[in-house]
Amino acid sequence: MKYKDLGSWLTEAAKWTDSYYSTIRDQPVRPNLSPGDFTKELSSSPPEKAEGIEVVFNDFKRLVPRAMTHWQHPNFFAYFPANAAPASILAESLVSAMGAQAMLWQTSPVATEMEIVVIDWLRQALGLSKDFKGTIQDSATTATLCAVLTMREKSLNFTGLTKGLYGIKKMRIYASDNAHSSVDKAVRLSGIGHENLIKISLDNNLSIDINLLEEQIKKDIRSGFMPVGLILSVGSTSIGASDKIGDLIVLAKKYKLFSHIDAAWAGPAMICPELRHLWSGVDGADSIVFNPHKWLGAQFDCSIQLLKDPTAQINTLGLRPAYLETLESHEVTNFNEWTIPLGRRFRALKIWFVLRTYGLTGIRELIRNHITWAKEVENLLDSDPDFKIITSSPFGLFTFQYSGISGDSNEATKVLLNKINASGDCYLTQTEINKKFVIRVSVGTFETTRHDVLRIYDTIKLYTCEEN
Ligand code: PLP
């Protein structure tokens, strides 16, 4: 295939995309496949001879979509939303067309300058202090790892980078029982060691218990540990719980802990001013992560890390070998110095497209609808004696259990979930709360309608009736 053929194949791709979205409702949300089914369709050895693009494209159409889980499906209520708004898909296609690489200002001036501007738009959209600057990371996991490395190095006056962690006091990082596994991963990878991530139990409001946290910090100091950081959640993945940010940040400052807020999924909802009390005090944080690739429509990958003062992170992650020096190094932002990989995608374009084509008003309306409709279906289940709502969150997420006829609610709920998901009608996932197996309902897909969301109740009822 030659560049001259690209236009006509992009036209074919556009036609395919059109038909994909116009028929997506007819597809099962999750394919009914067993592990390995798809592998059998692929040749086990690489192609020695070139094949025509039409052959490859036909194989794509024949094989790939039916082996996909359709995250943009209006009946996708699993995990968390991962929206790819049409404007974002278009922007990503354009970025791909240019083969952009945005590691330095000089390697894509537009990417760097647009990144600075759209991050500031998002900062304003979420009502955050103008003291924050930011960068676009691939994922919240990477942002949290960067924040943990920065906590570590700031507390060592940046000596860990050169001397390693040998012979120094053991560090301690604190988070809640509810923290996402990316926090565990970051602490493991940072060399601080998983044993030194101290998970603090929750209080009655499902926030880190501040008294327990302070007692633990004092005990650690007395025992010769070095407390370095506090990681807080806004909208935990499992149940959508949030830590009491303001009070906890005051405590972090008292003990000189670097604070990082993981608002990966729920952070975008703060575009709605009426929700901002849920992270009140957030402006005191040192670092915040939220994912436009979840609830803002700028598809994966697109995660924003805001930093009160980026210097410590740049000192931790930045390197300037001679081959990366540019004449204007001192007057520009070279974002590779803020992140782990050198190479960087041009992710700002999709944010620019999405924010301009929806406007903040349009996105607020989508998010408010999701939250309202989730509450409606939660209320339907709540008023049905066969079900018990176990947790309810302000971010369009709740969990429930089915009582079943056998009296074993855990087993009945598990069987119900499997039936619903095998049907392909809608896709729900599970979590565990105090040893209870519960079904999570997470509403946030841009294409979903009130009718789709209310139909979750009908689907659940259908598969419970089957049991009876
Ligand atoms: N933190 C929270 C609260 C999340 O909900 C998620 C994903 O669900 C993550 C972190 C990880 O996000 P990413 O896939 O961008 O690394």
CSV table of C-alpha atoms and ligand atoms in Angstrom, one decimal:
chain,number,residue,atom,x,y,z
A,1,MET,CA,0.0,0.0,0.0
A,2,LYS,CA,1.3,3.5,-0.9
A,3,TYR,CA,0.5,6.9,0.6
A,4,LYS,CA,-1.3,7.7,-2.6
A,5,ASP,CA,-3.8,4.8,-1.9
A,6,LEU,CA,-4.4,6.0,1.7
A,7,GLY,CA,-7.2,8.4,0.9
A,8,SER,CA,-9.4,5.8,-0.8
A,9,TRP,CA,-8.8,3.3,2.1
A,10,LEU,CA,-9.6,6.0,4.6
A,11,THR,CA,-12.8,6.4,2.8
A,12,GLU,CA,-13.5,2.7,3.1
A,13,ALA,CA,-12.6,2.9,6.8
A,14,ALA,CA,-15.0,5.9,7.2
A,15,LYS,CA,-17.8,3.8,5.5
A,16,TRP,CA,-17.0,0.9,7.8
A,17,THR,CA,-17.0,3.2,10.9
A,18,ASP,CA,-20.4,4.6,9.8
A,19,SER,CA,-21.9,1.1,9.6
A,20,TYR,CA,-20.2,0.0,12.9
A,21,TYR,CA,-21.9,2.8,14.8
A,22,SER,CA,-25.2,2.5,13.0
A,23,THR,CA,-25.5,-1.2,13.8
A,24,ILE,CA,-23.8,-1.2,17.2
A,25,ARG,CA,-27.1,-1.7,19.0
A,26,ASP,CA,-27.7,-5.0,17.2
A,27,GLN,CA,-24.4,-6.4,18.5
A,28,PRO,CA,-24.0,-8.2,21.8
A,29,VAL,CA,-22.1,-5.8,24.1
A,30,ARG,CA,-19.6,-8.6,24.9
A,31,PRO,CA,-18.8,-11.3,22.4
A,32,ASN,CA,-19.7,-14.8,23.3
A,33,LEU,CA,-16.2,-16.2,22.9
A,34,SER,CA,-14.0,-18.6,24.8
A,35,PRO,CA,-10.4,-17.8,25.4
A,36,GLY,CA,-8.3,-18.8,22.4
A,37,ASP,CA,-11.2,-18.7,19.9
A,38,PHE,CA,-9.9,-15.7,18.1
A,39,THR,CA,-6.3,-16.9,18.1
A,40,LYS,CA,-7.4,-19.8,16.0
A,41,GLU,CA,-8.5,-17.4,13.3
A,42,LEU,CA,-4.9,-16.0,12.9
A,43,SER,CA,-2.0,-17.5,11.1
A,44,SER,CA,0.6,-18.7,13.5
A,45,SER,CA,3.5,-17.5,11.4
A,46,PRO,CA,4.3,-14.1,10.0
A,47,PRO,CA,3.5,-13.4,6.3
A,48,GLU,CA,6.6,-13.9,4.1
A,49,LYS,CA,5.0,-12.3,1.1
A,50,ALA,CA,3.1,-9.0,0.9
A,51,GLU,CA,-0.6,-9.2,0.8
A,52,GLY,CA,-3.0,-6.7,-0.7
A,53,ILE,CA,-4.6,-4.2,1.7
A,54,GLU,CA,-8.0,-5.3,0.4
A,55,VAL,CA,-7.3,-8.8,1.7
A,56,VAL,CA,-6.2,-7.5,5.1
A,57,PHE,CA,-9.1,-5.1,5.3
A,58,ASN,CA,-11.6,-7.8,4.5
A,59,ASP,CA,-10.1,-10.0,7.2
A,60,PHE,CA,-10.4,-7.1,9.6
A,61,LYS,CA,-14.1,-6.7,8.8
A,62,ARG,CA,-14.8,-10.4,9.0
A,63,LEU,CA,-12.8,-11.2,12.2
A,64,VAL,CA,-12.2,-8.2,14.4
A,65,PRO,CA,-15.5,-6.6,15.3
A,66,ARG,CA,-17.2,-9.8,16.3
A,67,ALA,CA,-14.4,-10.5,18.7
A,68,MET,CA,-14.6,-7.1,20.3
A,69,THR,CA,-16.2,-6.0,23.6
A,70,HIS,CA,-18.0,-2.8,22.5
A,71,TRP,CA,-17.1,-0.1,25.0
A,72,GLN,CA,-19.1,2.5,23.1
A,73,HIS,CA,-22.3,0.3,23.1
A,74,PRO,CA,-25.2,2.1,24.7
A,75,ASN,CA,-25.8,-0.9,26.9
A,76,PHE,CA,-22.2,-0.9,28.3
A,77,PHE,CA,-22.5,-0.4,32.1
A,78,ALA,CA,-19.4,-2.4,33.2
A,79,TYR,CA,-16.2,-1.2,34.9
A,80,PHE,CA,-16.2,2.6,34.2
A,81,PRO,CA,-17.1,4.6,31.1
A,82,ALA,CA,-14.3,4.8,28.4
A,83,ASN,CA,-15.9,7.1,25.9
A,84,ALA,CA,-14.6,7.8,22.4
A,85,ALA,CA,-16.7,10.7,21.3
A,86,PRO,CA,-17.1,11.0,17.5
A,87,ALA,CA,-15.0,14.2,17.5
A,88,SER,CA,-12.3,12.4,19.4
A,89,ILE,CA,-12.2,9.5,16.9
A,90,LEU,CA,-11.8,12.1,14.1
A,91,ALA,CA,-9.0,13.9,15.9
A,92,GLU,CA,-7.2,10.7,16.6
A,93,SER,CA,-7.4,9.7,12.9
A,94,LEU,CA,-5.9,13.1,11.9
A,95,VAL,CA,-3.1,12.6,14.5
A,96,SER,CA,-2.4,9.2,13.1
A,97,ALA,CA,-2.4,10.6,9.6
A,98,MET,CA,0.4,12.9,10.6
A,99,GLY,CA,2.4,10.2,12.5
A,100,ALA,CA,3.0,12.8,15.2
A,101,GLN,CA,5.7,12.4,17.9
A,102,ALA,CA,5.5,15.1,20.6
A,103,MET,CA,8.5,14.4,22.8
A,104,LEU,CA,10.0,17.9,22.5
A,105,TRP,CA,8.5,21.3,21.7
A,106,GLN,CA,10.6,21.2,18.5
A,107,THR,CA,9.4,17.8,17.4
A,108,SER,CA,5.7,19.0,17.3
A,109,PRO,CA,5.3,22.6,18.4
A,110,VAL,CA,1.6,22.5,18.0
A,111,ALA,CA,1.3,19.4,20.2
A,112,THR,CA,3.1,21.0,23.1
A,113,GLU,CA,1.4,24.4,22.8
A,114,MET,CA,-2.1,22.9,22.4
A,115,GLU,CA,-1.4,20.6,25.3
A,116,ILE,CA,-0.7,23.6,27.6
A,117,VAL,CA,-3.8,25.4,26.4
A,118,VAL,CA,-6.3,22.5,26.7
A,119,ILE,CA,-4.9,21.4,30.1
A,120,ASP,CA,-5.6,24.9,31.2
A,121,TRP,CA,-9.1,24.8,29.7
A,122,LEU,CA,-9.8,21.6,31.7
A,123,ARG,CA,-8.4,23.1,34.8
A,124,GLN,CA,-10.9,25.9,34.5
A,125,ALA,CA,-13.7,23.5,33.5
A,126,LEU,CA,-13.2,21.6,36.7
A,127,GLY,CA,-13.0,24.8,38.8
A,128,LEU,CA,-9.4,24.3,39.9
A,129,SER,CA,-6.9,26.9,41.0
A,130,LYS,CA,-4.8,28.6,38.4
A,131,ASP,CA,-1.7,27.5,40.3
A,132,PHE,CA,-1.9,24.1,38.7
A,133,LYS,CA,0.1,23.3,35.5
A,134,GLY,CA,-0.2,19.9,33.9
A,135,THR,CA,0.8,17.3,31.4
A,136,ILE,CA,-1.1,14.6,29.5
A,137,GLN,CA,-0.1,11.1,30.5
A,138,ASP,CA,-1.1,7.9,28.8
A,139,SER,CA,-3.0,6.6,31.9
A,140,ALA,CA,-3.8,7.3,35.5
A,141,THR,CA,-1.5,4.4,36.4
A,142,THR,CA,1.5,6.2,34.9
A,143,ALA,CA,0.5,9.5,36.5
A,144,THR,CA,0.3,7.9,39.9
A,145,LEU,CA,3.7,6.2,39.4
A,146,CYS,CA,5.2,9.6,38.4
A,147,ALA,CA,3.6,11.2,41.6
A,148,VAL,CA,5.1,8.4,43.8
A,149,LEU,CA,8.5,8.7,42.2
A,150,THR,CA,8.3,12.4,42.8
A,151,MET,CA,7.3,11.9,46.5
A,152,ARG,CA,10.2,9.6,46.9
A,153,GLU,CA,12.8,11.9,45.4
A,154,LYS,CA,11.5,15.1,46.9
A,155,SER,CA,11.9,13.6,50.4
A,156,LEU,CA,15.4,12.4,49.5
A,157,ASN,CA,16.4,15.8,48.0
A,158,PHE,CA,16.7,13.9,44.7
A,159,THR,CA,19.6,11.7,45.8
A,160,GLY,CA,17.7,8.4,45.3
A,161,LEU,CA,18.0,8.9,41.5
A,162,THR,CA,21.8,8.6,41.7
A,163,LYS,CA,22.6,6.8,44.9
A,164,GLY,CA,19.6,4.4,45.0
A,165,LEU,CA,17.6,3.6,48.1
A,166,TYR,CA,20.4,1.8,49.9
A,167,GLY,CA,20.9,2.3,53.6
A,168,ILE,CA,18.3,5.0,54.0
A,169,LYS,CA,15.2,5.1,56.3
A,170,LYS,CA,12.3,3.1,55.1
A,171,MET,CA,9.7,5.4,53.5
A,172,ARG,CA,5.9,5.2,54.1
A,173,ILE,CA,3.1,6.1,51.8
A,174,TYR,CA,-0.6,6.2,53.0
A,175,ALA,CA,-3.8,5.5,51.1
A,176,SER,CA,-7.2,4.2,51.9
A,177,ASP,CA,-8.4,0.6,51.8
A,178,ASN,CA,-10.4,1.7,48.7
A,179,ALA,CA,-7.4,2.9,46.7
A,180,HIS,CA,-7.1,1.6,43.1
A,181,SER,CA,-4.5,-1.1,42.4
A,182,SER,CA,-2.5,1.4,40.4
A,183,VAL,CA,-1.4,2.9,43.8
A,184,ASP,CA,-0.1,-0.6,44.9
A,185,LYS,CA,1.6,-0.9,41.5
A,186,ALA,CA,3.3,2.5,41.8
A,187,VAL,CA,4.6,1.9,45.3
A,188,ARG,CA,5.9,-1.6,44.3
A,189,LEU,CA,7.7,-0.2,41.2
A,190,SER,CA,9.1,2.8,43.0
A,191,GLY,CA,11.4,0.7,45.2
A,192,ILE,CA,9.6,1.9,48.3
A,193,GLY,CA,8.1,-1.6,48.7
A,194,HIS,CA,4.5,-2.7,49.0
A,195,GLU,CA,4.9,-3.3,52.7
A,196,ASN,CA,5.4,0.4,53.1
A,197,LEU,CA,2.1,1.3,51.5
A,198,ILE,CA,-0.1,1.6,54.5
A,199,LYS,CA,-3.8,1.2,53.8
A,200,ILE,CA,-5.9,3.0,56.3
A,201,SER,CA,-9.4,1.8,57.1
A,202,LEU,CA,-12.4,3.8,56.2
A,203,ASP,CA,-14.7,5.8,58.5
A,204,ASN,CA,-18.5,5.8,58.3
A,205,ASN,CA,-18.4,8.1,55.3
A,206,LEU,CA,-16.2,5.8,53.4
A,207,SER,CA,-13.2,8.2,53.6
A,208,ILE,CA,-9.8,7.4,55.1
A,209,ASP,CA,-10.3,7.6,58.9
A,210,ILE,CA,-8.3,10.8,59.6
A,211,ASN,CA,-7.7,9.9,63.3
A,212,LEU,CA,-6.3,6.4,62.4
A,213,LEU,CA,-4.2,8.0,59.7
A,214,GLU,CA,-2.6,10.5,62.1
A,215,GLU,CA,-2.0,7.8,64.7
A,216,GLN,CA,-0.3,5.6,62.1
A,217,ILE,CA,1.9,8.5,60.9
A,218,LYS,CA,3.0,9.3,64.5
A,219,LYS,CA,3.7,5.6,65.2
A,220,ASP,CA,5.7,5.3,62.0
A,221,ILE,CA,7.8,8.4,62.9
A,222,ARG,CA,8.5,7.0,66.4
A,223,SER,CA,9.5,3.6,64.8
A,224,GLY,CA,12.0,5.3,62.5
A,225,PHE,CA,10.1,5.3,59.2
A,226,MET,CA,10.0,8.3,56.9
A,227,PRO,CA,6.4,9.2,55.9
A,228,VAL,CA,6.6,10.7,52.4
A,229,GLY,CA,3.2,10.8,50.7
A,230,LEU,CA,-0.6,10.5,50.9
A,231,ILE,CA,-2.7,9.2,48.0
A,232,LEU,CA,-6.4,10.1,48.2
A,233,SER,CA,-9.3,8.9,46.0
A,234,VAL,CA,-12.2,10.8,44.6
A,235,GLY,CA,-14.6,8.2,43.2
A,236,SER,CA,-13.0,4.8,44.0
A,237,THR,CA,-13.4,2.3,41.2
A,238,SER,CA,-15.1,-0.3,43.2
A,239,ILE,CA,-17.9,1.8,44.8
A,240,GLY,CA,-17.3,5.4,43.9
A,241,ALA,CA,-16.4,6.5,47.4
A,242,SER,CA,-14.3,9.6,48.1
A,243,ASP,CA,-11.9,10.6,50.8
A,244,LYS,CA,-12.4,13.9,52.7
A,245,ILE,CA,-9.9,15.7,50.7
A,246,GLY,CA,-9.7,19.1,52.5
A,247,ASP,CA,-9.1,17.7,56.0
A,248,LEU,CA,-6.7,15.1,54.8
A,249,ILE,CA,-4.6,17.5,52.8
A,250,VAL,CA,-4.3,19.7,55.9
A,251,LEU,CA,-3.0,16.7,57.7
A,252,ALA,CA,-0.6,15.9,54.8
A,253,LYS,CA,0.8,19.4,55.0
A,254,LYS,CA,1.3,19.1,58.8
A,255,TYR,CA,3.6,16.1,58.3
A,256,LYS,CA,5.1,17.4,55.0
A,257,LEU,CA,3.6,14.6,52.9
A,258,PHE,CA,3.3,15.0,49.2
A,259,SER,CA,-0.4,14.6,48.3
A,260,HIS,CA,-1.7,13.0,45.2
A,261,ILE,CA,-5.4,12.8,44.3
A,262,ASP,CA,-6.6,9.9,42.2
A,263,ALA,CA,-9.8,11.1,40.5
A,264,ALA,CA,-9.2,9.1,37.4
A,265,TRP,CA,-12.8,8.2,36.7
A,266,ALA,CA,-14.9,10.7,38.8
A,267,GLY,CA,-12.7,13.8,38.3
A,268,PRO,CA,-14.3,14.7,35.0
A,269,ALA,CA,-17.7,14.9,36.7
A,270,MET,CA,-16.4,18.0,38.5
A,271,ILE,CA,-17.2,19.9,35.3
A,272,CYS,CA,-20.6,20.1,37.1
A,273,PRO,CA,-20.2,22.7,39.8
A,274,GLU,CA,-22.8,21.0,42.0
A,275,LEU,CA,-20.5,18.0,42.5
A,276,ARG,CA,-17.4,20.0,43.5
A,277,HIS,CA,-18.1,19.8,47.2
A,278,LEU,CA,-17.1,16.1,46.9
A,279,TRP,CA,-13.5,17.2,46.5
A,280,SER,CA,-13.6,20.4,48.5
A,281,GLY,CA,-10.1,21.4,49.4
A,282,VAL,CA,-8.6,19.8,46.3
A,283,ASP,CA,-6.7,23.0,45.5
A,284,GLY,CA,-4.3,22.2,48.3
A,285,ALA,CA,-3.1,19.0,46.6
A,286,ASP,CA,0.4,18.7,45.1
A,287,SER,CA,-0.8,16.4,42.3
A,288,ILE,CA,-4.1,15.4,40.8
A,289,VAL,CA,-5.0,12.8,38.1
A,290,PHE,CA,-8.2,12.6,36.1
A,291,ASN,CA,-8.9,10.8,32.8
A,292,PRO,CA,-10.6,12.5,29.9
A,293,HIS,CA,-10.5,9.0,28.4
A,294,LYS,CA,-13.2,8.0,30.9
A,295,TRP,CA,-16.0,10.5,31.2
A,296,LEU,CA,-14.9,13.3,28.9
A,297,GLY,CA,-15.0,11.6,25.6
A,298,ALA,CA,-11.4,12.0,24.6
A,299,GLN,CA,-10.7,8.4,24.0
A,300,PHE,CA,-8.0,6.2,25.5
A,301,ASP,CA,-5.3,7.1,26.1
A,302,CYS,CA,-5.7,10.5,27.7
A,303,SER,CA,-5.0,11.1,31.4
A,304,ILE,CA,-4.3,14.6,32.8
A,305,GLN,CA,-1.9,15.0,35.7
A,306,LEU,CA,-2.0,18.5,37.3
A,307,LEU,CA,0.9,19.6,39.5
A,308,LYS,CA,1.0,22.5,41.8
A,309,ASP,CA,4.7,22.9,41.2
A,310,PRO,CA,6.1,20.7,38.3
A,311,THR,CA,9.7,21.3,39.3
A,312,ALA,CA,10.0,18.3,41.6
A,313,GLN,CA,8.6,16.0,39.0
A,314,ILE,CA,10.8,17.4,36.3
A,315,ASN,CA,13.8,17.0,38.5
A,316,THR,CA,12.8,13.4,39.1
A,317,LEU,CA,12.0,12.4,35.5
A,318,GLY,CA,13.8,14.8,33.2
A,319,LEU,CA,17.1,14.1,31.5
A,320,ARG,CA,18.7,16.1,28.8
A,321,PRO,CA,21.2,14.2,26.8
A,322,ALA,CA,23.1,16.1,24.1
A,323,TYR,CA,21.0,14.6,21.3
A,324,LEU,CA,17.8,16.0,22.8
A,325,GLU,CA,19.1,19.6,23.3
A,326,THR,CA,17.5,22.2,21.2
A,327,LEU,CA,18.4,25.8,20.8
A,328,GLU,CA,15.2,27.0,22.5
A,329,SER,CA,15.3,24.4,25.4
A,330,HIS,CA,15.4,27.2,28.0
A,331,GLU,CA,12.3,28.9,26.8
A,332,VAL,CA,9.9,26.0,26.0
A,333,THR,CA,8.2,23.1,27.7
A,334,ASN,CA,9.6,19.8,26.7
A,335,PHE,CA,6.9,17.5,28.1
A,336,ASN,CA,9.1,14.3,27.9
A,337,GLU,CA,10.7,15.7,31.0
A,338,TRP,CA,7.4,15.5,32.9
A,339,THR,CA,6.7,11.9,32.1
A,340,ILE,CA,8.3,8.4,31.9
A,341,PRO,CA,8.5,7.6,28.2
A,342,LEU,CA,10.5,9.8,25.9
A,343,GLY,CA,8.2,9.5,22.9
A,344,ARG,CA,4.8,11.1,23.4
A,345,ARG,CA,1.6,11.0,21.5
A,346,PHE,CA,-0.2,14.2,20.3
A,347,ARG,CA,-3.2,13.7,22.6
A,348,ALA,CA,-4.2,17.3,23.0
A,349,LEU,CA,-6.0,17.4,19.6
A,350,LYS,CA,-8.8,15.1,20.7
A,351,ILE,CA,-9.4,17.2,23.8
A,352,TRP,CA,-9.5,20.3,21.6
A,353,PHE,CA,-12.0,18.7,19.2
A,354,VAL,CA,-14.2,17.3,22.0
A,355,LEU,CA,-14.4,20.4,24.1
A,356,ARG,CA,-15.1,22.6,21.2
A,357,THR,CA,-17.8,20.4,19.6
A,358,TYR,CA,-19.7,19.6,22.8
A,359,GLY,CA,-18.9,22.8,24.8
A,360,LEU,CA,-18.8,22.4,28.6
A,361,THR,CA,-22.5,22.8,28.6
A,362,GLY,CA,-23.0,19.7,26.4
A,363,ILE,CA,-20.6,17.6,28.5
A,364,ARG,CA,-22.3,18.7,31.7
A,365,GLU,CA,-25.6,17.7,30.3
A,366,LEU,CA,-24.4,14.2,29.4
A,367,ILE,CA,-22.8,13.6,32.8
A,368,ARG,CA,-25.9,15.0,34.7
A,369,ASN,CA,-28.1,12.7,32.7
A,370,HIS,CA,-25.9,9.7,33.5
A,371,ILE,CA,-26.1,10.4,37.2
A,372,THR,CA,-29.9,11.0,37.2
A,373,TRP,CA,-30.7,7.9,35.1
A,374,ALA,CA,-28.4,5.7,37.3
A,375,LYS,CA,-30.3,7.0,40.3
A,376,GLU,CA,-33.6,6.1,38.6
A,377,VAL,CA,-32.7,2.5,38.0
A,378,GLU,CA,-31.1,2.3,41.5
A,379,ASN,CA,-34.5,3.4,42.9
A,380,LEU,CA,-36.3,0.8,40.9
A,381,LEU,CA,-34.1,-2.0,42.3
A,382,ASP,CA,-34.4,-0.5,45.8
A,383,SER,CA,-38.1,-0.7,45.8
A,384,ASP,CA,-38.1,-4.3,44.6
A,385,PRO,CA,-37.9,-6.8,47.6
A,386,ASP,CA,-35.8,-9.2,45.5
A,387,PHE,CA,-32.8,-6.8,45.5
A,388,LYS,CA,-30.8,-4.9,48.0
A,389,ILE,CA,-28.8,-1.8,47.2
A,390,ILE,CA,-25.4,-2.2,48.9
A,391,THR,CA,-23.7,1.0,47.9
A,392,SER,CA,-24.7,4.2,46.2
A,393,SER,CA,-22.4,6.9,44.9
A,394,PRO,CA,-23.0,10.3,43.5
A,395,PHE,CA,-21.1,9.4,40.3
A,396,GLY,CA,-23.7,7.3,38.4
A,397,LEU,CA,-22.5,4.0,40.1
A,398,PHE,CA,-24.2,1.7,42.5
A,399,THR,CA,-24.0,-1.9,43.7
A,400,PHE,CA,-26.7,-4.4,44.5
A,401,GLN,CA,-27.3,-8.0,45.5
A,402,TYR,CA,-30.0,-10.4,44.4
A,403,SER,CA,-31.5,-12.4,47.2
A,404,GLY,CA,-32.4,-15.4,45.0
A,405,ILE,CA,-34.6,-18.3,45.9
A,406,SER,CA,-31.9,-20.4,47.5
A,407,GLY,CA,-31.1,-17.8,50.2
A,408,ASP,CA,-27.4,-17.7,49.2
A,409,SER,CA,-27.3,-14.2,47.9
A,410,ASN,CA,-23.7,-14.3,46.9
A,411,GLU,CA,-24.2,-17.3,44.6
A,412,ALA,CA,-27.6,-16.0,43.3
A,413,THR,CA,-26.0,-12.7,42.4
A,414,LYS,CA,-23.1,-14.4,40.7
A,415,VAL,CA,-25.4,-16.6,38.6
A,416,LEU,CA,-27.5,-13.6,37.7
A,417,LEU,CA,-24.5,-11.6,36.5
A,418,ASN,CA,-23.3,-14.5,34.4
A,419,LYS,CA,-26.7,-14.9,32.7
A,420,ILE,CA,-27.0,-11.2,32.0
A,421,ASN,CA,-23.5,-11.0,30.5
A,422,ALA,CA,-23.8,-14.2,28.5
A,423,SER,CA,-27.0,-12.7,26.9
A,424,GLY,CA,-25.1,-9.8,25.5
A,425,ASP,CA,-28.1,-7.5,26.3
A,426,CYS,CA,-26.0,-5.4,28.6
A,427,TYR,CA,-22.7,-5.7,30.3
A,428,LEU,CA,-22.3,-5.3,34.1
A,429,THR,CA,-19.4,-6.2,36.3
A,430,GLN,CA,-18.9,-7.2,40.0
A,431,THR,CA,-17.0,-6.2,43.1
A,432,GLU,CA,-16.8,-7.5,46.6
A,433,ILE,CA,-18.0,-5.5,49.7
A,434,ASN,CA,-17.6,-7.0,53.2
A,435,LYS,CA,-17.5,-10.5,51.7
A,436,LYS,CA,-20.6,-9.8,49.7
A,437,PHE,CA,-20.5,-10.5,45.9
A,438,VAL,CA,-22.3,-7.5,44.4
A,439,ILE,CA,-23.1,-6.4,40.9
A,440,ARG,CA,-21.9,-2.9,39.9
A,441,VAL,CA,-23.9,-0.7,37.6
A,442,SER,CA,-21.9,2.1,36.1
A,443,VAL,CA,-23.6,4.6,33.8
A,444,GLY,CA,-21.5,6.9,31.7
A,445,THR,CA,-21.4,5.9,28.1
A,446,PHE,CA,-22.1,9.0,25.9
A,447,GLU,CA,-24.5,7.0,23.5
A,448,THR,CA,-26.6,5.6,26.3
A,449,THR,CA,-30.2,6.9,26.7
A,450,ARG,CA,-32.6,7.0,29.6
A,451,HIS,CA,-34.5,4.2,28.0
A,452,ASP,CA,-31.3,2.1,27.8
A,453,VAL,CA,-30.5,2.7,31.4
A,454,LEU,CA,-34.0,1.9,32.7
A,455,ARG,CA,-33.9,-1.3,30.6
A,456,ILE,CA,-31.2,-2.5,32.9
A,457,TYR,CA,-33.9,-3.2,35.4
A,458,ASP,CA,-36.0,-5.2,32.9
A,459,THR,CA,-32.9,-7.2,31.9
A,460,ILE,CA,-32.2,-8.0,35.5
A,461,LYS,CA,-35.8,-9.0,36.1
A,462,LEU,CA,-35.8,-11.2,33.0
A,463,TYR,CA,-32.9,-13.2,34.2
A,464,THR,CA,-34.1,-13.5,37.7
A,465,CYS,CA,-37.5,-14.8,36.4
A,466,GLU,CA,-35.6,-17.5,34.5
A,467,GLU,CA,-34.4,-18.8,37.8
A,468,ASN,CA,-37.9,-19.0,39.3
B,1,PLP,N1,-7.8,5.1,39.5
B,1,PLP,C1,-9.1,4.9,39.4
B,1,PLP,C2,-9.9,5.5,40.5
B,1,PLP,C3,-9.7,4.2,38.4
B,1,PLP,O1,-11.0,4.1,38.3
B,1,PLP,C4,-8.9,3.7,37.3
B,1,PLP,C5,-9.4,2.9,36.2
B,1,PLP,O2,-10.5,2.4,36.4
B,1,PLP,C6,-7.5,3.9,37.4
B,1,PLP,C7,-7.0,4.6,38.5
B,1,PLP,C8,-6.6,3.4,36.4
B,1,PLP,O3,-6.7,4.1,35.2
B,1,PLP,P1,-5.8,4.0,33.9
B,1,PLP,O4,-6.4,2.9,33.1
B,1,PLP,O5,-5.9,5.3,33.2
B,1,PLP,O6,-4.4,3.6,34.4
